[in-house]
PDB file of C-alpha atoms in Angstrom:
ATOM      1  CA  MET D   1       0.000   0.000   0.000  1.00 90.00           C
ATOM      2  CA  ILE D   2       1.229   3.506  -0.809  1.00 96.00           C
ATOM      3  CA  SER D   3       0.521   6.692   1.111  1.00 97.00           C
ATOM      4  CA  LEU D   4      -1.886   9.213  -0.361  1.00 98.00           C
ATOM      5  CA  LYS D   5      -0.817  11.980   2.008  1.00 98.00           C
ATOM      6  CA  GLY D   6      -0.017  15.233   0.226  1.00 98.00           C
ATOM      7  CA  LYS D   7      -1.687  14.228  -3.038  1.00 98.00           C
ATOM      8  CA  THR D   8      -4.482  16.288  -4.570  1.00 98.00           C
ATOM      9  CA  ALA D   9      -7.791  14.933  -5.851  1.00 98.00           C
ATOM     10  CA  ILE D  10     -10.518  16.601  -7.869  1.00 98.00           C
ATOM     11  CA  ILE D  11     -13.960  15.048  -7.431  1.00 98.00           C
ATOM     12  CA  THR D  12     -16.812  15.941  -9.766  1.00 98.00           C
ATOM     13  CA  GLY D  13     -20.245  15.835  -8.171  1.00 95.00           C
ATOM     14  CA  GLY D  14     -18.526  16.256  -4.832  1.00 91.00           C
ATOM     15  CA  SER D  15     -21.188  18.112  -2.875  1.00 88.00           C
ATOM     16  CA  ARG D  16     -23.327  15.120  -1.874  1.00 87.00           C
ATOM     17  CA  GLY D  17     -23.744  11.344  -1.970  1.00 91.00           C
ATOM     18  CA  LEU D  18     -20.829   9.328  -3.322  1.00 94.00           C
ATOM     19  CA  GLY D  19     -18.740  12.386  -4.174  1.00 96.00           C
ATOM     20  CA  LYS D  20     -18.974  13.838  -0.679  1.00 97.00           C
ATOM     21  CA  ALA D  21     -18.202  10.477   0.920  1.00 97.00           C
ATOM     22  CA  ILE D  22     -15.109  10.070  -1.260  1.00 98.00           C
ATOM     23  CA  ALA D  23     -13.965  13.618  -0.507  1.00 98.00           C
ATOM     24  CA  LEU D  24     -14.175  13.072   3.252  1.00 98.00           C
ATOM     25  CA  GLN D  25     -12.573   9.617   3.067  1.00 98.00           C
ATOM     26  CA  LEU D  26      -9.588  10.848   1.039  1.00 98.00           C
ATOM     27  CA  ALA D  27      -9.216  13.924   3.252  1.00 98.00           C
ATOM     28  CA  GLN D  28      -8.721  11.573   6.193  1.00 98.00           C
ATOM     29  CA  GLU D  29      -5.779  10.111   4.252  1.00 98.00           C
ATOM     30  CA  GLY D  30      -4.203  13.555   3.951  1.00 98.00           C
ATOM     31  CA  VAL D  31      -5.345  14.251   0.401  1.00 98.00           C
ATOM     32  CA  ASN D  32      -6.024  17.844  -0.637  1.00 98.00           C
ATOM     33  CA  ILE D  33      -9.492  18.041  -2.144  1.00 98.00           C
ATOM     34  CA  GLY D  34     -11.123  19.984  -4.963  1.00 98.00           C
ATOM     35  CA  ILE D  35     -14.832  19.400  -5.468  1.00 98.00           C
ATOM     36  CA  THR D  36     -17.201  20.419  -8.230  1.00 98.00           C
ATOM     37  CA  GLY D  37     -20.954  20.613  -8.567  1.00 97.00           C
ATOM     38  CA  ARG D  38     -23.736  23.015  -9.477  1.00 95.00           C
ATOM     39  CA  ASN D  39     -24.764  24.177  -5.988  1.00 96.00           C
ATOM     40  CA  GLU D  40     -22.199  26.620  -4.628  1.00 96.00           C
ATOM     41  CA  GLY D  41     -23.709  26.602  -1.133  1.00 96.00           C
ATOM     42  CA  LYS D  42     -23.434  22.826  -0.773  1.00 96.00           C
ATOM     43  CA  LEU D  43     -19.913  22.846  -2.204  1.00 97.00           C
ATOM     44  CA  LYS D  44     -18.822  25.439   0.336  1.00 97.00           C
ATOM     45  CA  THR D  45     -20.265  23.391   3.200  1.00 97.00           C
ATOM     46  CA  VAL D  46     -18.471  20.217   2.133  1.00 97.00           C
ATOM     47  CA  ALA D  47     -15.221  22.131   1.601  1.00 98.00           C
ATOM     48  CA  GLU D  48     -15.382  23.301   5.217  1.00 97.00           C
ATOM     49  CA  GLU D  49     -15.898  19.710   6.382  1.00 97.00           C
ATOM     50  CA  VAL D  50     -12.868  18.659   4.346  1.00 98.00           C
ATOM     51  CA  LYS D  51     -10.691  21.393   5.855  1.00 98.00           C
ATOM     52  CA  ALA D  52     -11.425  20.000   9.329  1.00 98.00           C
ATOM     53  CA  PHE D  53      -9.050  17.142   8.483  1.00 98.00           C
ATOM     54  CA  GLY D  54      -6.154  19.578   8.107  1.00 98.00           C
ATOM     55  CA  VAL D  55      -5.907  19.475   4.313  1.00 98.00           C
ATOM     56  CA  LYS D  56      -6.478  22.065   1.598  1.00 98.00           C
ATOM     57  CA  ALA D  57      -9.946  22.294   0.101  1.00 98.00           C
ATOM     58  CA  ALA D  58     -11.339  24.240  -2.829  1.00 98.00           C
ATOM     59  CA  PHE D  59     -14.494  24.139  -4.911  1.00 98.00           C
ATOM     60  CA  ALA D  60     -15.723  25.225  -8.323  1.00 98.00           C
ATOM     61  CA  ALA D  61     -19.378  25.457  -9.307  1.00 98.00           C
ATOM     62  CA  PHE D  62     -20.085  24.486 -12.908  1.00 97.00           C
ATOM     63  CA  ASP D  63     -22.153  22.178 -15.107  1.00 96.00           C
ATOM     64  CA  VAL D  64     -20.157  19.136 -16.286  1.00 97.00           C
ATOM     65  CA  SER D  65     -22.172  19.038 -19.500  1.00 97.00           C
ATOM     66  CA  SER D  66     -20.392  22.222 -20.658  1.00 97.00           C
ATOM     67  CA  GLU D  67     -16.868  21.647 -21.976  1.00 98.00           C
ATOM     68  CA  ALA D  68     -15.866  25.295 -21.541  1.00 98.00           C
ATOM     69  CA  GLU D  69     -17.111  25.413 -17.932  1.00 98.00           C
ATOM     70  CA  VAL D  70     -15.370  22.150 -17.065  1.00 98.00           C
ATOM     71  CA  LYS D  71     -11.991  23.271 -18.387  1.00 98.00           C
ATOM     72  CA  LYS D  72     -12.230  26.678 -16.736  1.00 98.00           C
ATOM     73  CA  GLY D  73     -13.331  25.218 -13.401  1.00 98.00           C
ATOM     74  CA  ILE D  74     -10.751  22.428 -13.278  1.00 98.00           C
ATOM     75  CA  ASP D  75      -7.923  24.734 -14.324  1.00 98.00           C
ATOM     76  CA  ALA D  76      -8.938  27.092 -11.505  1.00 98.00           C
ATOM     77  CA  LEU D  77      -8.917  24.250  -8.965  1.00 98.00           C
ATOM     78  CA  VAL D  78      -5.508  23.026 -10.111  1.00 98.00           C
ATOM     79  CA  THR D  79      -4.124  26.557  -9.765  1.00 98.00           C
ATOM     80  CA  GLU D  80      -5.633  27.057  -6.304  1.00 98.00           C
ATOM     81  CA  LEU D  81      -4.558  23.664  -4.976  1.00 98.00           C
ATOM     82  CA  GLY D  82      -1.136  23.670  -6.617  1.00 98.00           C
ATOM     83  CA  GLY D  83      -1.621  20.628  -8.847  1.00 98.00           C
ATOM     84  CA  VAL D  84      -3.669  17.481  -9.297  1.00 98.00           C
ATOM     85  CA  ASP D  85      -2.860  13.777  -8.914  1.00 98.00           C
ATOM     86  CA  ILE D  86      -6.279  12.115  -8.882  1.00 98.00           C
ATOM     87  CA  LEU D  87      -9.563  12.675 -10.724  1.00 98.00           C
ATOM     88  CA  ILE D  88     -12.760  11.033  -9.480  1.00 98.00           C
ATOM     89  CA  ASN D  89     -15.295  11.295 -12.300  1.00 98.00           C
ATOM     90  CA  ASN D  90     -18.440  10.948 -10.239  1.00 97.00           C
ATOM     91  CA  ALA D  91     -20.935  13.558 -11.492  1.00 95.00           C
ATOM     92  CA  GLY D  92     -24.040  12.169 -13.120  1.00 94.00           C
ATOM     93  CA  ILE D  93     -27.816  12.295 -13.340  1.00 94.00           C
ATOM     94  CA  GLY D  94     -30.518   9.681 -13.706  1.00 89.00           C
ATOM     95  CA  LYS D  95     -33.899   9.953 -15.366  1.00 89.00           C
ATOM     96  CA  ILE D  96     -36.306   7.076 -14.916  1.00 89.00           C
ATOM     97  CA  GLY D  97     -39.074   6.278 -17.371  1.00 93.00           C
ATOM     98  CA  THR D  98     -40.115   4.003 -20.199  1.00 96.00           C
ATOM     99  CA  LEU D  99     -38.740   4.500 -23.690  1.00 95.00           C
ATOM    100  CA  GLU D 100     -42.198   5.659 -24.718  1.00 95.00           C
ATOM    101  CA  GLU D 101     -42.421   8.237 -21.910  1.00 94.00           C
ATOM    102  CA  MET D 102     -38.920   9.736 -22.030  1.00 94.00           C
ATOM    103  CA  SER D 103     -38.382  12.629 -24.389  1.00 96.00           C
ATOM    104  CA  SER D 104     -35.393  12.902 -26.676  1.00 96.00           C
ATOM    105  CA  GLU D 105     -34.442  16.039 -24.711  1.00 96.00           C
ATOM    106  CA  ASP D 106     -34.213  13.966 -21.503  1.00 96.00           C
ATOM    107  CA  TRP D 107     -32.145  11.372 -23.309  1.00 96.00           C
ATOM    108  CA  GLN D 108     -29.775  14.011 -24.631  1.00 97.00           C
ATOM    109  CA  GLN D 109     -29.364  15.598 -21.191  1.00 97.00           C
ATOM    110  CA  VAL D 110     -28.464  12.267 -19.592  1.00 97.00           C
ATOM    111  CA  ILE D 111     -25.908  11.417 -22.287  1.00 97.00           C
ATOM    112  CA  GLN D 112     -24.436  14.919 -22.292  1.00 97.00           C
ATOM    113  CA  THR D 113     -23.998  14.914 -18.502  1.00 97.00           C
ATOM    114  CA  ASN D 114     -23.037  11.318 -17.791  1.00 97.00           C
ATOM    115  CA  LEU D 115     -20.865  10.594 -20.841  1.00 98.00           C
ATOM    116  CA  PHE D 116     -19.557  13.922 -22.086  1.00 98.00           C
ATOM    117  CA  GLY D 117     -19.088  15.117 -18.501  1.00 98.00           C
ATOM    118  CA  VAL D 118     -16.673  12.232 -17.884  1.00 98.00           C
ATOM    119  CA  TYR D 119     -14.884  12.958 -21.160  1.00 98.00           C
ATOM    120  CA  TYR D 120     -14.616  16.708 -20.531  1.00 98.00           C
ATOM    121  CA  ALA D 121     -13.258  16.303 -16.987  1.00 98.00           C
ATOM    122  CA  ALA D 122     -10.753  13.624 -17.959  1.00 98.00           C
ATOM    123  CA  MET D 123      -9.464  15.668 -20.885  1.00 98.00           C
ATOM    124  CA  ALA D 124      -9.124  18.739 -18.642  1.00 98.00           C
ATOM    125  CA  VAL D 125      -7.043  16.830 -16.075  1.00 98.00           C
ATOM    126  CA  TYR D 126      -5.042  14.683 -18.502  1.00 98.00           C
ATOM    127  CA  PRO D 127      -2.435  17.310 -19.523  1.00 98.00           C
ATOM    128  CA  TYR D 128      -1.428  17.764 -15.875  1.00 98.00           C
ATOM    129  CA  LEU D 129      -1.045  14.024 -15.304  1.00 98.00           C
ATOM    130  CA  LYS D 130       0.757  13.549 -18.613  1.00 98.00           C
ATOM    131  CA  GLU D 131       3.273  16.249 -17.697  1.00 98.00           C
ATOM    132  CA  LYS D 132       4.188  14.571 -14.391  1.00 96.00           C
ATOM    133  CA  GLU D 133       3.892  11.065 -15.935  1.00 97.00           C
ATOM    134  CA  GLU D 134       1.791   9.806 -13.052  1.00 98.00           C
ATOM    135  CA  GLY D 135      -1.769   9.954 -11.835  1.00 98.00           C
ATOM    136  CA  ASP D 136      -5.086   8.230 -11.315  1.00 98.00           C
ATOM    137  CA  ILE D 137      -8.470   8.653 -12.970  1.00 98.00           C
ATOM    138  CA  VAL D 138     -11.436   6.837 -11.447  1.00 98.00           C
ATOM    139  CA  ASN D 139     -14.496   6.781 -13.694  1.00 98.00           C
ATOM    140  CA  VAL D 140     -17.690   5.915 -11.833  1.00 97.00           C
ATOM    141  CA  ALA D 141     -20.041   3.969 -14.116  1.00 97.00           C
ATOM    142  CA  SER D 142     -22.740   1.544 -12.935  1.00 95.00           C
ATOM    143  CA  THR D 143     -23.802  -2.084 -13.172  1.00 94.00           C
ATOM    144  CA  ALA D 144     -26.670  -0.631 -15.222  1.00 93.00           C
ATOM    145  CA  GLY D 145     -24.064  -0.072 -17.903  1.00 95.00           C
ATOM    146  CA  LEU D 146     -23.242  -3.787 -17.926  1.00 96.00           C
ATOM    147  CA  LYS D 147     -26.853  -4.800 -18.465  1.00 93.00           C
ATOM    148  CA  GLY D 148     -29.664  -2.454 -19.359  1.00 91.00           C
ATOM    149  CA  GLY D 149     -33.085  -2.693 -17.782  1.00 90.00           C
ATOM    150  CA  ALA D 150     -36.627  -1.445 -18.048  1.00 93.00           C
ATOM    151  CA  HIS D 151     -37.256   2.236 -17.292  1.00 93.00           C
ATOM    152  CA  MET D 152     -33.547   3.150 -17.320  1.00 92.00           C
ATOM    153  CA  SER D 153     -32.638   3.126 -21.004  1.00 96.00           C
ATOM    154  CA  ALA D 154     -30.906   6.518 -21.136  1.00 96.00           C
ATOM    155  CA  TYR D 155     -29.042   6.036 -17.860  1.00 95.00           C
ATOM    156  CA  ALA D 156     -27.936   2.498 -18.757  1.00 96.00           C
ATOM    157  CA  ALA D 157     -26.830   3.570 -22.228  1.00 97.00           C
ATOM    158  CA  SER D 158     -24.830   6.487 -20.817  1.00 98.00           C
ATOM    159  CA  LYS D 159     -23.062   4.256 -18.291  1.00 97.00           C
ATOM    160  CA  ALA D 160     -22.330   1.595 -20.922  1.00 98.00           C
ATOM    161  CA  ALA D 161     -20.677   4.322 -22.963  1.00 98.00           C
ATOM    162  CA  VAL D 162     -18.701   5.488 -19.910  1.00 98.00           C
ATOM    163  CA  ILE D 163     -17.392   1.945 -19.426  1.00 98.00           C
ATOM    164  CA  SER D 164     -16.203   1.760 -23.030  1.00 98.00           C
ATOM    165  CA  LEU D 165     -14.703   5.261 -22.969  1.00 98.00           C
ATOM    166  CA  SER D 166     -12.940   4.540 -19.685  1.00 98.00           C
ATOM    167  CA  GLN D 167     -11.436   1.310 -21.025  1.00 97.00           C
ATOM    168  CA  SER D 168     -10.146   3.202 -24.065  1.00 98.00           C
ATOM    169  CA  MET D 169      -8.552   5.786 -21.765  1.00 98.00           C
ATOM    170  CA  MET D 170      -6.910   2.999 -19.798  1.00 98.00           C
ATOM    171  CA  ALA D 171      -5.498   1.394 -22.940  1.00 97.00           C
ATOM    172  CA  GLU D 172      -4.044   4.686 -24.200  1.00 97.00           C
ATOM    173  CA  TRP D 173      -2.790   6.270 -20.985  1.00 98.00           C
ATOM    174  CA  ARG D 174      -1.419   3.374 -18.928  1.00 97.00           C
ATOM    175  CA  LYS D 175       1.912   3.663 -20.811  1.00 95.00           C
ATOM    176  CA  GLN D 176       2.252   7.129 -19.265  1.00 97.00           C
ATOM    177  CA  ASN D 177       1.843   5.688 -15.764  1.00 97.00           C
ATOM    178  CA  ILE D 178      -1.714   7.005 -15.536  1.00 98.00           C
ATOM    179  CA  ARG D 179      -4.032   4.451 -13.999  1.00 98.00           C
ATOM    180  CA  VAL D 180      -7.581   4.661 -15.368  1.00 98.00           C
ATOM    181  CA  ILE D 181     -10.005   2.672 -13.220  1.00 98.00           C
ATOM    182  CA  THR D 182     -13.579   1.821 -14.234  1.00 98.00           C
ATOM    183  CA  LEU D 183     -15.931   1.145 -11.323  1.00 98.00           C
ATOM    184  CA  THR D 184     -19.433  -0.261 -11.704  1.00 96.00           C
ATOM    185  CA  PRO D 185     -21.336  -0.054  -8.404  1.00 94.00           C
ATOM    186  CA  SER D 186     -24.739  -1.600  -7.989  1.00 91.00           C
ATOM    187  CA  THR D 187     -27.472   0.348  -6.203  1.00 84.00           C
ATOM    188  CA  ILE D 188     -26.075   2.504  -3.401  1.00 87.00           C
ATOM    189  CA  ALA D 189     -28.108   4.503  -0.905  1.00 82.00           C
ATOM    190  CA  SER D 190     -27.355   7.815  -2.608  1.00 73.00           C
ATOM    191  CA  ASP D 191     -29.747  10.745  -2.874  1.00 68.00           C
ATOM    192  CA  MET D 192     -30.371   9.917  -6.526  1.00 69.00           C
ATOM    193  CA  SER D 193     -31.217   6.232  -6.019  1.00 67.00           C
ATOM    194  CA  ILE D 194     -33.442   6.870  -2.989  1.00 65.00           C
ATOM    195  CA  GLN D 195     -35.354   9.693  -4.712  1.00 69.00           C
ATOM    196  CA  ALA D 196     -35.830   7.492  -7.783  1.00 62.00           C
ATOM    197  CA  GLY D 197     -37.309   4.735  -5.626  1.00 65.00           C
ATOM    198  CA  LEU D 198     -34.564   2.240  -6.500  1.00 67.00           C
ATOM    199  CA  THR D 199     -33.854   1.496  -2.836  1.00 68.00           C
ATOM    200  CA  ASP D 200     -35.093   2.385   0.631  1.00 70.00           C
ATOM    201  CA  GLY D 201     -31.467   2.926   1.659  1.00 65.00           C
ATOM    202  CA  ASN D 202     -31.662   0.539   4.642  1.00 73.00           C
ATOM    203  CA  PRO D 203     -28.149   0.832   6.165  1.00 78.00           C
ATOM    204  CA  ASP D 204     -28.353  -2.708   7.529  1.00 77.00           C
ATOM    205  CA  LYS D 205     -28.680  -4.211   4.048  1.00 82.00           C
ATOM    206  CA  VAL D 206     -27.945  -1.685   1.306  1.00 88.00           C
ATOM    207  CA  LEU D 207     -24.565  -0.322   0.211  1.00 91.00           C
ATOM    208  CA  GLN D 208     -23.848   3.115   1.675  1.00 94.00           C
ATOM    209  CA  PRO D 209     -21.759   5.902   0.102  1.00 94.00           C
ATOM    210  CA  GLU D 210     -19.095   5.325   2.773  1.00 96.00           C
ATOM    211  CA  ASP D 211     -18.652   1.709   1.599  1.00 95.00           C
ATOM    212  CA  PHE D 212     -17.945   2.908  -1.912  1.00 95.00           C
ATOM    213  CA  ALA D 213     -15.589   5.623  -0.656  1.00 97.00           C
ATOM    214  CA  GLU D 214     -13.541   3.091   1.319  1.00 97.00           C
ATOM    215  CA  TRP D 215     -13.280   0.918  -1.797  1.00 97.00           C
ATOM    216  CA  VAL D 216     -12.005   3.845  -3.872  1.00 98.00           C
ATOM    217  CA  ARG D 217      -9.460   4.713  -1.167  1.00 98.00           C
ATOM    218  CA  ASP D 218      -8.125   1.160  -1.037  1.00 98.00           C
ATOM    219  CA  ILE D 219      -7.794   0.938  -4.836  1.00 98.00           C
ATOM    220  CA  LEU D 220      -5.869   4.214  -4.954  1.00 98.00           C
ATOM    221  CA  LYS D 221      -3.517   3.025  -2.204  1.00 98.00           C
ATOM    222  CA  MET D 222      -2.407  -0.022  -4.170  1.00 98.00           C
ATOM    223  CA  ASN D 223       1.221  -0.095  -5.301  1.00 97.00           C
ATOM    224  CA  ARG D 224       1.527   1.810  -8.568  1.00 96.00           C
ATOM    225  CA  ARG D 225       2.656  -1.319 -10.374  1.00 96.00           C
ATOM    226  CA  ALA D 226      -0.913  -2.624  -9.901  1.00 97.00           C
ATOM    227  CA  LEU D 227      -3.986  -1.462 -11.804  1.00 96.00           C
ATOM    228  CA  ILE D 228      -7.574  -2.435 -11.053  1.00 95.00           C
ATOM    229  CA  ALA D 229      -8.883  -1.912 -14.566  1.00 96.00           C
ATOM    230  CA  ASN D 230     -12.513  -2.776 -13.801  1.00 96.00           C
ATOM    231  CA  GLY D 231     -14.443  -3.568 -10.648  1.00 96.00           C
ATOM    232  CA  SER D 232     -17.999  -4.024  -9.379  1.00 96.00           C
ATOM    233  CA  ILE D 233     -19.441  -3.751  -5.871  1.00 94.00           C
ATOM    234  CA  PHE D 234     -22.810  -5.070  -4.682  1.00 93.00           C
ATOM    235  CA  SER D 235     -24.838  -5.182  -1.504  1.00 92.00           C
ATOM    236  CA  THR D 236     -24.380  -8.637   0.037  1.00 90.00           C
ATOM    237  CA  ASN D 237     -28.050  -9.430   0.671  1.00 84.00           C
ATOM    238  CA  PRO D 238     -30.305  -6.466  -0.165  1.00 80.00           C
TER     239      PRO D 238
END
């Protein structure tokens, strides 16, 4: 296991749910944290929680579906924090409905946010990692991307595309000592999954954001000669 102390991570969608849990978990390891999201108030609150662990924290409010906003926001975070070593591509949205019910506008919004958001953030961080010839990119997909299902066509399609994109990144960038990790969690008790009625969030049976955050931490702490290219996590007995 390697130490993460002193490294800097940027986490998209870092103001709540999985992103917030990852931010707090990595801060406990001594990682400086930059978080992004659309709600400046929530970002500020989480940044203050992060600072309580004695590390640097910064935030940038922007929409990951906009390439210009992503580049501007990530560049600002890198400047404020003095660099970047890790990107957690976590931002995403979910729209539930049948193919007949969902509009093409909803479909486009899901793809633009979940797929292009991952692409935009990775491409904004990549030059910094390429220059230092080291870094980690964790792309958060979903088991929905491994097998589509009723009422989640747009979400499943977007996550399937993220899996493929992430694997392409891994194949191209591993020679530069950049580890690209594709994670496919099953249903977790996040705000999005609870509000969508996918789970009741029972902490005795259902995966919690903290479980996922601990998993991400442990993967990042692996010796740099090792790469977890793909991984899934499920609730044991939901």
